[in-house]
mmCIF file with all atom_site columns, C-alpha atoms in Angstrom:
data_model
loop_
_atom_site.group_PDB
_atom_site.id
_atom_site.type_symbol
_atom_site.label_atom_id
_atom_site.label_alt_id
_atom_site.label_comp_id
_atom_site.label_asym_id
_atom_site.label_entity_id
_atom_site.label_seq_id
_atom_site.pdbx_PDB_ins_code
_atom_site.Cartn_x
_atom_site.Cartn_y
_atom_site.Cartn_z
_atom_site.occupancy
_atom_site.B_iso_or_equiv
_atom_site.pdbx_formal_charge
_atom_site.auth_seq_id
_atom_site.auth_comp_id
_atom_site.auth_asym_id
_atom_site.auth_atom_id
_atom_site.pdbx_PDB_model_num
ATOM 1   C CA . UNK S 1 1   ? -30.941 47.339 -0.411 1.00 64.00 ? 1   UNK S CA 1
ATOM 2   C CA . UNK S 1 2   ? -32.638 46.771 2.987  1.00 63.00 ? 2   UNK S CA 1
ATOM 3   C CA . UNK S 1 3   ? -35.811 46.375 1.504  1.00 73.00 ? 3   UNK S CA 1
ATOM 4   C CA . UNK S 1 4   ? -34.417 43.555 -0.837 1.00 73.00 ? 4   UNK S CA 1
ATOM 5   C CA . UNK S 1 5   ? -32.918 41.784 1.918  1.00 70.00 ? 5   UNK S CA 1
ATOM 6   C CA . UNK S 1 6   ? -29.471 42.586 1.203  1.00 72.00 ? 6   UNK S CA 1
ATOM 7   C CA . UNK S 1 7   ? -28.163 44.032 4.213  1.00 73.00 ? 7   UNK S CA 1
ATOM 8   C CA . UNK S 1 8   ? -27.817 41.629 7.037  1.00 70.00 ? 8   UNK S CA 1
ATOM 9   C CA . UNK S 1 9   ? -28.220 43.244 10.753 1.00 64.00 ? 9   UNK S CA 1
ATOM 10  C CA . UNK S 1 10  ? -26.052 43.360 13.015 1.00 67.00 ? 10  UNK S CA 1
ATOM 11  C CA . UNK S 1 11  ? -25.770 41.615 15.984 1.00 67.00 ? 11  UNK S CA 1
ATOM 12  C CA . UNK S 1 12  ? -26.734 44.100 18.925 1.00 72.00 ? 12  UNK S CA 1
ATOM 13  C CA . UNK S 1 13  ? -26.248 41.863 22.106 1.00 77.00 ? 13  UNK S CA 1
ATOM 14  C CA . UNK S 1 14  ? -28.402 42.893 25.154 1.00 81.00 ? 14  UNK S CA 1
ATOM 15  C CA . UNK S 1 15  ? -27.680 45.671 27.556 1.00 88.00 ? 15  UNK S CA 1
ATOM 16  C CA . UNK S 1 16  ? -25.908 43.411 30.387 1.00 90.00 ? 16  UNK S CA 1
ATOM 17  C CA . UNK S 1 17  ? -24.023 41.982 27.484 1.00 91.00 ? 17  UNK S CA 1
ATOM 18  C CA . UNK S 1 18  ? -23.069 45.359 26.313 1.00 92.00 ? 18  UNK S CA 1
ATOM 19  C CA . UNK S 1 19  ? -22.082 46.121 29.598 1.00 96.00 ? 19  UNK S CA 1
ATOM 20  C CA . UNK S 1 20  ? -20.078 43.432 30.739 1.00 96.00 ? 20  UNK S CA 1
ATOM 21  C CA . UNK S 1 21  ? -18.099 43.306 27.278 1.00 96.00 ? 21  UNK S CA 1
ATOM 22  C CA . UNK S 1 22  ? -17.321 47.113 28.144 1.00 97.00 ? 22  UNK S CA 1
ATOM 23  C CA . UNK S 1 23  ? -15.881 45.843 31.997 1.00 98.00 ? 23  UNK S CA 1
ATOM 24  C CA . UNK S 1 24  ? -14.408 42.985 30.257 1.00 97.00 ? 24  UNK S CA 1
ATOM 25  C CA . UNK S 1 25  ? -12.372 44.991 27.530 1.00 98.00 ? 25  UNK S CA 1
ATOM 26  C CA . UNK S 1 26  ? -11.794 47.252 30.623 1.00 98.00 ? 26  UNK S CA 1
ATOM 27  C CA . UNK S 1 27  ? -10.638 44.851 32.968 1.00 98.00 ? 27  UNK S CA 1
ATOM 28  C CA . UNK S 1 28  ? -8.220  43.338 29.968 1.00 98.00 ? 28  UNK S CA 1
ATOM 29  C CA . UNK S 1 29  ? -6.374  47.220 29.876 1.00 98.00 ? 29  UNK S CA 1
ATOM 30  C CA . UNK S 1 30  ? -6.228  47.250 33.675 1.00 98.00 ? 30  UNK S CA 1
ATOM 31  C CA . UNK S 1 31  ? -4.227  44.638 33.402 1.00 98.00 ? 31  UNK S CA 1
ATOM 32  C CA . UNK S 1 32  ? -1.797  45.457 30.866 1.00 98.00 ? 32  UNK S CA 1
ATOM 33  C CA . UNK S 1 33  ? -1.502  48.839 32.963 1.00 98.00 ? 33  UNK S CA 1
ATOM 34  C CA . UNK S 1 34  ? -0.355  47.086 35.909 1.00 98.00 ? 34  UNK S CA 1
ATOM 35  C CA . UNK S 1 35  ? 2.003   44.924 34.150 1.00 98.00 ? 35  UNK S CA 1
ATOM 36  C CA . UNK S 1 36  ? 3.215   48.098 33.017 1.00 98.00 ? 36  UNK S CA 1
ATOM 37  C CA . UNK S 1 37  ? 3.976   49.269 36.122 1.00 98.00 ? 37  UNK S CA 1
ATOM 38  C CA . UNK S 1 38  ? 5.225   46.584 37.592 1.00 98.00 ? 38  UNK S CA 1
ATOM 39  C CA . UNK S 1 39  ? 7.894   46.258 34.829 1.00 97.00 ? 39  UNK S CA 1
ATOM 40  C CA . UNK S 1 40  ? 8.625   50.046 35.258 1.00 98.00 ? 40  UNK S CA 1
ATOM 41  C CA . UNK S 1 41  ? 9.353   48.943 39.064 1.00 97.00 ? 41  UNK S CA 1
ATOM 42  C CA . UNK S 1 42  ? 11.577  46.170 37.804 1.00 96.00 ? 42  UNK S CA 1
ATOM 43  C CA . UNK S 1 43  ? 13.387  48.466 35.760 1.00 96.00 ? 43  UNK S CA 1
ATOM 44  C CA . UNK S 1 44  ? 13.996  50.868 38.371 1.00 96.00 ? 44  UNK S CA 1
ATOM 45  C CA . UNK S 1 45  ? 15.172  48.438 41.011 1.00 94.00 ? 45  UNK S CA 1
ATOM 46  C CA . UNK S 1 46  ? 17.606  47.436 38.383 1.00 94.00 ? 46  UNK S CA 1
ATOM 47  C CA . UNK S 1 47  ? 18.872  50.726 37.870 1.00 94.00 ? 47  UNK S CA 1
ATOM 48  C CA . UNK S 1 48  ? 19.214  51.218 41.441 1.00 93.00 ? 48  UNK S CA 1
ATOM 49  C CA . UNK S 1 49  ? 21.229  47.549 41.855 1.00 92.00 ? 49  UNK S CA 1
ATOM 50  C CA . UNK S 1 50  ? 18.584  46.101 43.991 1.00 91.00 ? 50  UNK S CA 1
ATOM 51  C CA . UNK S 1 51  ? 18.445  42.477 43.786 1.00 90.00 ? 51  UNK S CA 1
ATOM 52  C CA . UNK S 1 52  ? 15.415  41.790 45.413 1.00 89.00 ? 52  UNK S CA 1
ATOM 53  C CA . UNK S 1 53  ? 14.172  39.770 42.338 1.00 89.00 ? 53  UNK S CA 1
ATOM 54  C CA . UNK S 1 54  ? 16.870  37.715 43.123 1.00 89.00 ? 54  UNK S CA 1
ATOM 55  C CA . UNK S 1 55  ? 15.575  35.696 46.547 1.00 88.00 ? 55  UNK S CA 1
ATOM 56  C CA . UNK S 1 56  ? 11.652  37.025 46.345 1.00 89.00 ? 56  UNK S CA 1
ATOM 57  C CA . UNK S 1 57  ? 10.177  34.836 43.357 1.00 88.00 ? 57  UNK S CA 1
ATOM 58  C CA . UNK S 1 58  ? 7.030   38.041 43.508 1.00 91.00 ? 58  UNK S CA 1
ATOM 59  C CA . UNK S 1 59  ? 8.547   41.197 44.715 1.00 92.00 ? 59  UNK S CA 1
ATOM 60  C CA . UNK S 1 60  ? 4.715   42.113 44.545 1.00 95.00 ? 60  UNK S CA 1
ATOM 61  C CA . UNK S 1 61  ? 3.580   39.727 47.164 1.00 91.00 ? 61  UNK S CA 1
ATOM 62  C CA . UNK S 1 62  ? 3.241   40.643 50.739 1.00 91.00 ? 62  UNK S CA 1
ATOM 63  C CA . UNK S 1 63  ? 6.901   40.310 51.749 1.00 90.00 ? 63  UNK S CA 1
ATOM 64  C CA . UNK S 1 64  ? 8.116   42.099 48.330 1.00 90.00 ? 64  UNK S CA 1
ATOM 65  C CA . UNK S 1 65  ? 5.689   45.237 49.106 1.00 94.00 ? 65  UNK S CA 1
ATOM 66  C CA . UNK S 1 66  ? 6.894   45.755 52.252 1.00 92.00 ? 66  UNK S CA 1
ATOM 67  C CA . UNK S 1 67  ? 9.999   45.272 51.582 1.00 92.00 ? 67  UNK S CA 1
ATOM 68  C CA . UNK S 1 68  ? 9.429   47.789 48.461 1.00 93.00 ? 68  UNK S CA 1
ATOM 69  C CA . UNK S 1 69  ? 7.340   50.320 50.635 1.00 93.00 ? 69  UNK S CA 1
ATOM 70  C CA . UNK S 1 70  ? 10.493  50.384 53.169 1.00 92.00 ? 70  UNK S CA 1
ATOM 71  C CA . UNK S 1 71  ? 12.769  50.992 50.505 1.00 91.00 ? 71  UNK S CA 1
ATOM 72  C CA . UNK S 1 72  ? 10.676  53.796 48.710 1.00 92.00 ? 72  UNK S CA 1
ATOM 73  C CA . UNK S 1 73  ? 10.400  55.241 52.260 1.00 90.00 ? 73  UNK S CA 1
ATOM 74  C CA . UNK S 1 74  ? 14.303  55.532 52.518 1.00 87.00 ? 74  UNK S CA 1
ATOM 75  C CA . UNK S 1 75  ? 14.075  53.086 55.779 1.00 85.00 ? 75  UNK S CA 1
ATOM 76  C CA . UNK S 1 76  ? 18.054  51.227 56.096 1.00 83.00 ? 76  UNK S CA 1
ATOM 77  C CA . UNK S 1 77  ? 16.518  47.854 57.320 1.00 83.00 ? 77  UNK S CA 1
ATOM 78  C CA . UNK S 1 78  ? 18.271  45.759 59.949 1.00 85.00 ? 78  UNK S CA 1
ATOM 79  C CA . UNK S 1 79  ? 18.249  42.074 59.827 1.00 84.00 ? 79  UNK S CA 1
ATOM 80  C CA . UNK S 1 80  ? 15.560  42.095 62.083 1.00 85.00 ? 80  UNK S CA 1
ATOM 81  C CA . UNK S 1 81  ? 13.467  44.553 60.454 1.00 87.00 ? 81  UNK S CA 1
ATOM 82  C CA . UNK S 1 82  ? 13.801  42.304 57.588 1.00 85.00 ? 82  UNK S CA 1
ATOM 83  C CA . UNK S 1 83  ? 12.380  39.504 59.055 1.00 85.00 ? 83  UNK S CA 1
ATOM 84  C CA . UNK S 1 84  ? 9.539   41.091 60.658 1.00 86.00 ? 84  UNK S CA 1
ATOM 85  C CA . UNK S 1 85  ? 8.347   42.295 57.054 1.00 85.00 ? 85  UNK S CA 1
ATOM 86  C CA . UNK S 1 86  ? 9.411   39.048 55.502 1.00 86.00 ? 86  UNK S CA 1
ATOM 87  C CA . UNK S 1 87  ? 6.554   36.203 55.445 1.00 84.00 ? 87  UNK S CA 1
ATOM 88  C CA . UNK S 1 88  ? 6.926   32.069 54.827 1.00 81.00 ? 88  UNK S CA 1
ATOM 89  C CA . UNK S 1 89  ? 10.080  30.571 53.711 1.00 82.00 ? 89  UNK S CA 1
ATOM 90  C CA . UNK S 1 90  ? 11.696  34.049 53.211 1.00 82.00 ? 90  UNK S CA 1
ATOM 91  C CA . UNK S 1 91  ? 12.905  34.538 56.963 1.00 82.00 ? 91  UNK S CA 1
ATOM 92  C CA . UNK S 1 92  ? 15.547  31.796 55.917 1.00 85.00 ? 92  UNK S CA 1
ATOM 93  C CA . UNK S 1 93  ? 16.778  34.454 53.725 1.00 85.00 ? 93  UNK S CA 1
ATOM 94  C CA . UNK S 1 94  ? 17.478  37.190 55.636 1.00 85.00 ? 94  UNK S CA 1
ATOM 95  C CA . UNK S 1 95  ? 21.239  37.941 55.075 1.00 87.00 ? 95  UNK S CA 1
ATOM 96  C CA . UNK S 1 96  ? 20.407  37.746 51.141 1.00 87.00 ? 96  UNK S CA 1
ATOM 97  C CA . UNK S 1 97  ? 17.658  39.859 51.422 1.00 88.00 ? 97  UNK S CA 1
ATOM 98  C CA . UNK S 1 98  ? 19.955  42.453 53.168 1.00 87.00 ? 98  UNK S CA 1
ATOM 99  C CA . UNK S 1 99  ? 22.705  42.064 50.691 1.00 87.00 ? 99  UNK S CA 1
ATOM 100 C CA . UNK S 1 100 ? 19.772  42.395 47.880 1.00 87.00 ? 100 UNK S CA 1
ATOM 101 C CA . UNK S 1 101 ? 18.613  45.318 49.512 1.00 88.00 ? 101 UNK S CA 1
ATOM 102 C CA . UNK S 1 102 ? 22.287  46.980 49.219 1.00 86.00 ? 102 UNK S CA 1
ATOM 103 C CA . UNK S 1 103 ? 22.328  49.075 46.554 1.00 85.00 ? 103 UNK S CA 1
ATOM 104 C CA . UNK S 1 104 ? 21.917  52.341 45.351 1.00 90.00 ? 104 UNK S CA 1
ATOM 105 C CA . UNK S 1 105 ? 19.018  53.907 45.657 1.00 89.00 ? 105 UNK S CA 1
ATOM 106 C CA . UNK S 1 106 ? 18.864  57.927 44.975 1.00 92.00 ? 106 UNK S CA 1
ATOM 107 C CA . UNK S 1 107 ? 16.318  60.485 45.320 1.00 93.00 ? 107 UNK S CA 1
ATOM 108 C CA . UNK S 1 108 ? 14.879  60.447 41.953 1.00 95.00 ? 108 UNK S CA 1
ATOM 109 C CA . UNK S 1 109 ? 14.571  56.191 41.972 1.00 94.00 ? 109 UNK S CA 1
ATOM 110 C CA . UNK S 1 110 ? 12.356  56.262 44.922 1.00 94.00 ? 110 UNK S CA 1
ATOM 111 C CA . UNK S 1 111 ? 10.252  59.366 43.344 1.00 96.00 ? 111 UNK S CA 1
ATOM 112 C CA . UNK S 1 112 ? 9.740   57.612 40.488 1.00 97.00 ? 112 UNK S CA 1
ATOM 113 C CA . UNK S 1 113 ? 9.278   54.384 42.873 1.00 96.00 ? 113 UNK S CA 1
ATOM 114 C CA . UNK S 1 114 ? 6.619   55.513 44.711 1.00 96.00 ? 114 UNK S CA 1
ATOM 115 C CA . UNK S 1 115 ? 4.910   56.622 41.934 1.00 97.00 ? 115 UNK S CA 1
ATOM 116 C CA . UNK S 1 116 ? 4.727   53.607 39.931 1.00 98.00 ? 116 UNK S CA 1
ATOM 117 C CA . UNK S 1 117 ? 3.158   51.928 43.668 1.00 97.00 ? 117 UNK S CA 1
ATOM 118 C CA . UNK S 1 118 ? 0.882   54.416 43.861 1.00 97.00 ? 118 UNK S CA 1
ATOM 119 C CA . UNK S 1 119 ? -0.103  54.317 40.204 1.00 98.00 ? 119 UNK S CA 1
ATOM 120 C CA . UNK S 1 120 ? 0.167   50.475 40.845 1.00 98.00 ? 120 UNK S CA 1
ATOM 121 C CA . UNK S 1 121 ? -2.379  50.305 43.465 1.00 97.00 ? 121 UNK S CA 1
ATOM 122 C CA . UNK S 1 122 ? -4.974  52.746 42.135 1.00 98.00 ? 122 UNK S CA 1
ATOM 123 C CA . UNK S 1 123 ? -5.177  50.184 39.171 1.00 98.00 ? 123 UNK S CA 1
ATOM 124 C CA . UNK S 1 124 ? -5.557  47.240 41.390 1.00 98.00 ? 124 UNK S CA 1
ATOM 125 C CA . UNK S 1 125 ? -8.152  49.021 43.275 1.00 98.00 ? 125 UNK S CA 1
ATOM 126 C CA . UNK S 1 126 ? -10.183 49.080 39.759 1.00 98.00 ? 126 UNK S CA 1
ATOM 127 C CA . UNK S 1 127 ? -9.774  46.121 38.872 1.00 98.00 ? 127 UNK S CA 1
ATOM 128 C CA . UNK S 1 128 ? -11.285 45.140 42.331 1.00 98.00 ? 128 UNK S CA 1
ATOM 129 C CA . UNK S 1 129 ? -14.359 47.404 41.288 1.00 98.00 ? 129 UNK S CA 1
ATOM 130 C CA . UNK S 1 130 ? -14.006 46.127 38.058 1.00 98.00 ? 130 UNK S CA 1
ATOM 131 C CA . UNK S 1 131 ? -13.971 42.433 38.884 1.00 98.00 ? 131 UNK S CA 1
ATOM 132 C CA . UNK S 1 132 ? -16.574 42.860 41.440 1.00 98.00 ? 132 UNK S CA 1
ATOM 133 C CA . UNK S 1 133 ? -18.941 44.468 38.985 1.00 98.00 ? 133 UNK S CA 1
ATOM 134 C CA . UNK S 1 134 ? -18.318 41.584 36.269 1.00 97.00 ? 134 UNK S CA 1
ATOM 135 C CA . UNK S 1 135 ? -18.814 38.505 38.463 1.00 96.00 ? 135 UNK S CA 1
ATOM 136 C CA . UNK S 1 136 ? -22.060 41.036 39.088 1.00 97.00 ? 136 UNK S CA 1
ATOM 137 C CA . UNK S 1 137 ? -23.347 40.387 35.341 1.00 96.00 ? 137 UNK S CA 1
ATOM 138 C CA . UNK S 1 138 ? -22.433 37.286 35.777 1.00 95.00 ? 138 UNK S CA 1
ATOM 139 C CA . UNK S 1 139 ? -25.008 36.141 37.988 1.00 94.00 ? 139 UNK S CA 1
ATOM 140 C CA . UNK S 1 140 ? -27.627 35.153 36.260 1.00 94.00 ? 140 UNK S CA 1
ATOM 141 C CA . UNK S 1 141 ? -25.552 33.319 33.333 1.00 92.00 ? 141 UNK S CA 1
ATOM 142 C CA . UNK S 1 142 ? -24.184 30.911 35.967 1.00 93.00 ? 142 UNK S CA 1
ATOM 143 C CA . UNK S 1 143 ? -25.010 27.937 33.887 1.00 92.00 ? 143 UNK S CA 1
ATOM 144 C CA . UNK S 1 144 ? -23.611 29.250 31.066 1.00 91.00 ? 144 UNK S CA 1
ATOM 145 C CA . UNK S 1 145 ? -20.371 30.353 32.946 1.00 92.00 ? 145 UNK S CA 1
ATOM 146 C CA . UNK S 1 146 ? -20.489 26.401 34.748 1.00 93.00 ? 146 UNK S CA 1
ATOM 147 C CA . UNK S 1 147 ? -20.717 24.643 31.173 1.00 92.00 ? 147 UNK S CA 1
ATOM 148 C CA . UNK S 1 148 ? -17.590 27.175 29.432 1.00 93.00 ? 148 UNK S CA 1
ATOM 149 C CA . UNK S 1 149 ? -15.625 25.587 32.551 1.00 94.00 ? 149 UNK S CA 1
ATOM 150 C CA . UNK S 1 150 ? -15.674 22.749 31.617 1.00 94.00 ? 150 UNK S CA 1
ATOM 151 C CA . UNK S 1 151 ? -13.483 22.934 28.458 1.00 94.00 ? 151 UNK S CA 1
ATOM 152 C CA . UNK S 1 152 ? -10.050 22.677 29.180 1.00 95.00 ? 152 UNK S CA 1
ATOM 153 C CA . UNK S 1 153 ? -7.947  25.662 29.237 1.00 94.00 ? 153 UNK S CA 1
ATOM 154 C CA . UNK S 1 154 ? -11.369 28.146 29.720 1.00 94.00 ? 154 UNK S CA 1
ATOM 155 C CA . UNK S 1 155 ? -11.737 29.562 33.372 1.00 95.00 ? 155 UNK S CA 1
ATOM 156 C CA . UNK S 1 156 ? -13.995 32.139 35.127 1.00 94.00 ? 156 UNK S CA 1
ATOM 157 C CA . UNK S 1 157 ? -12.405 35.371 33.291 1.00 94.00 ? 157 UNK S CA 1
ATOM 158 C CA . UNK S 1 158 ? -11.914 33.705 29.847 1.00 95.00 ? 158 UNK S CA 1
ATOM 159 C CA . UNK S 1 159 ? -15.409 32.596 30.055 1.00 94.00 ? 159 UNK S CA 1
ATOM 160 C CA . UNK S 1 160 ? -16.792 36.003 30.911 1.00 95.00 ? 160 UNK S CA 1
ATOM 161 C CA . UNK S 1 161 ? -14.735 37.681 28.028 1.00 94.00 ? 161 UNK S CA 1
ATOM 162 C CA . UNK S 1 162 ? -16.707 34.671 25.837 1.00 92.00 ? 162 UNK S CA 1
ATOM 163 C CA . UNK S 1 163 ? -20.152 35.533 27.268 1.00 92.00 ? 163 UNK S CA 1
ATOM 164 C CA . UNK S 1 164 ? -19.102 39.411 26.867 1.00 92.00 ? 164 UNK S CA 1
ATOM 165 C CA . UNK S 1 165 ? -18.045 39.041 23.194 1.00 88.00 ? 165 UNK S CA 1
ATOM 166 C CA . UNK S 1 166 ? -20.198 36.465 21.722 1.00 86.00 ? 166 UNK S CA 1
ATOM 167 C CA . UNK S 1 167 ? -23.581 36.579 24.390 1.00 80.00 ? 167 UNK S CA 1
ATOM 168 C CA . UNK S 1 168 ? -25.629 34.273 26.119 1.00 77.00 ? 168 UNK S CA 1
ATOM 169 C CA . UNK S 1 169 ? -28.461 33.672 22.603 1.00 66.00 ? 169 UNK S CA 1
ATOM 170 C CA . UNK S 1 170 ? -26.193 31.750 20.064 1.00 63.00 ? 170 UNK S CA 1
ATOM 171 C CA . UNK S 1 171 ? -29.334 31.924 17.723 1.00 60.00 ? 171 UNK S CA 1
ATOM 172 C CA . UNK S 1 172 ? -28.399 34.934 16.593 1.00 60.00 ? 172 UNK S CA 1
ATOM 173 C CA . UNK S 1 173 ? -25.481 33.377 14.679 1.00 59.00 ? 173 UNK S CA 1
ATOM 174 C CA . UNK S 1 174 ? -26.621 30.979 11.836 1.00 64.00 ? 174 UNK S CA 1
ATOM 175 C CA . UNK S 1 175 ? -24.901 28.308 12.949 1.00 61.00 ? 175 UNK S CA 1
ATOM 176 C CA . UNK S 1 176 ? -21.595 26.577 13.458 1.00 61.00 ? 176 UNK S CA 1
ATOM 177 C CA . UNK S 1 177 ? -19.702 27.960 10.248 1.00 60.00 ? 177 UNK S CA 1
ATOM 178 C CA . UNK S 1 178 ? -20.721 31.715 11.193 1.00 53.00 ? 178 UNK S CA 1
ATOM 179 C CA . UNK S 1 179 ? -19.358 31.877 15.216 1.00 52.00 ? 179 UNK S CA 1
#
């Protein structure tokens, strides 16, 4: 059959297209592992009658972390501890954060707190490395990267995930009809 003709290759993209559609695919369960966490924090806090989802819009902000972090550490904040972890519009807030923060919180919720933060930041760390390595192979498609911009809806990550999936050489397809 391959001598006939019959067989149609396979499209084998090149080696930094390989690679980034390996980061890419990478980067895409990095991110559904942290959103895993993050609802496994929400969940917990909710168990434990914390309301601090209440008053911070992004308990994983600065404010929220610390806030978390003092919390996980068994700290009983003041209202001026509060406010010193507390960035922006959130110092207004102060007595509801403390009320928020009133709940209760047992031994085995912050375990199981502090490790979803610590598995939580270990995956943000590789995503850094993962993101940093990506925008890496993306150097040299730049133009390609500039023009997939420029459709609506498409940014930076979407168009690296297109550049990953489909490459750089659209020759390779026979046209239109077959991408």
């Amino acid at each position: 059959m391959l001598r006939c003709g019959l067989i149609t290759p396979s499209f084998v993209p090149p080696a930094d297209i390989r690679n980034m559609r390996d980061l890419t695919r990478y980067r895409r369960k990095l991110l559904r592992d942290a959103t895993a966490e993050k609802n496994r924090i929400h969940k917990i806090l909710q168990d434990a009658n914390l309301k601090l989802t209440t008053y911070i819009s992004d308990i994983f902000g600065t404010s929220g972390r610390a806030l978390l972090e003092s919390v996980n550490n068994g700290e009983v904040l003041d209202a001026d501890e509060v406010k010193e972890k507390v960035k922006t519009s959130l110092k207004r807030k102060v007595p509801e954060l403390l009320e928020a923060l009133d709940g209760r919180m047992k031994k085995h919720h912050r375990m199981m707190l502090g490790l979803h933060l610590d598995h939580l930041s270990y995956v943000e760390k590789q995503l850094e490395k993962v993101e940093f390595e990506i925008n890496q192979l993306l150097e040299p498609h730049l133009p390609s990267v500039e023009l997939l911009i420029t459709i609506p809806g498409i940014q930076k990550d979407a168009a690296a995930v297109i550049l990953a999936e489909l490459g750089n050489d659209m020759s390779y397809f026979g046209g239109d009809p077959q991408i």
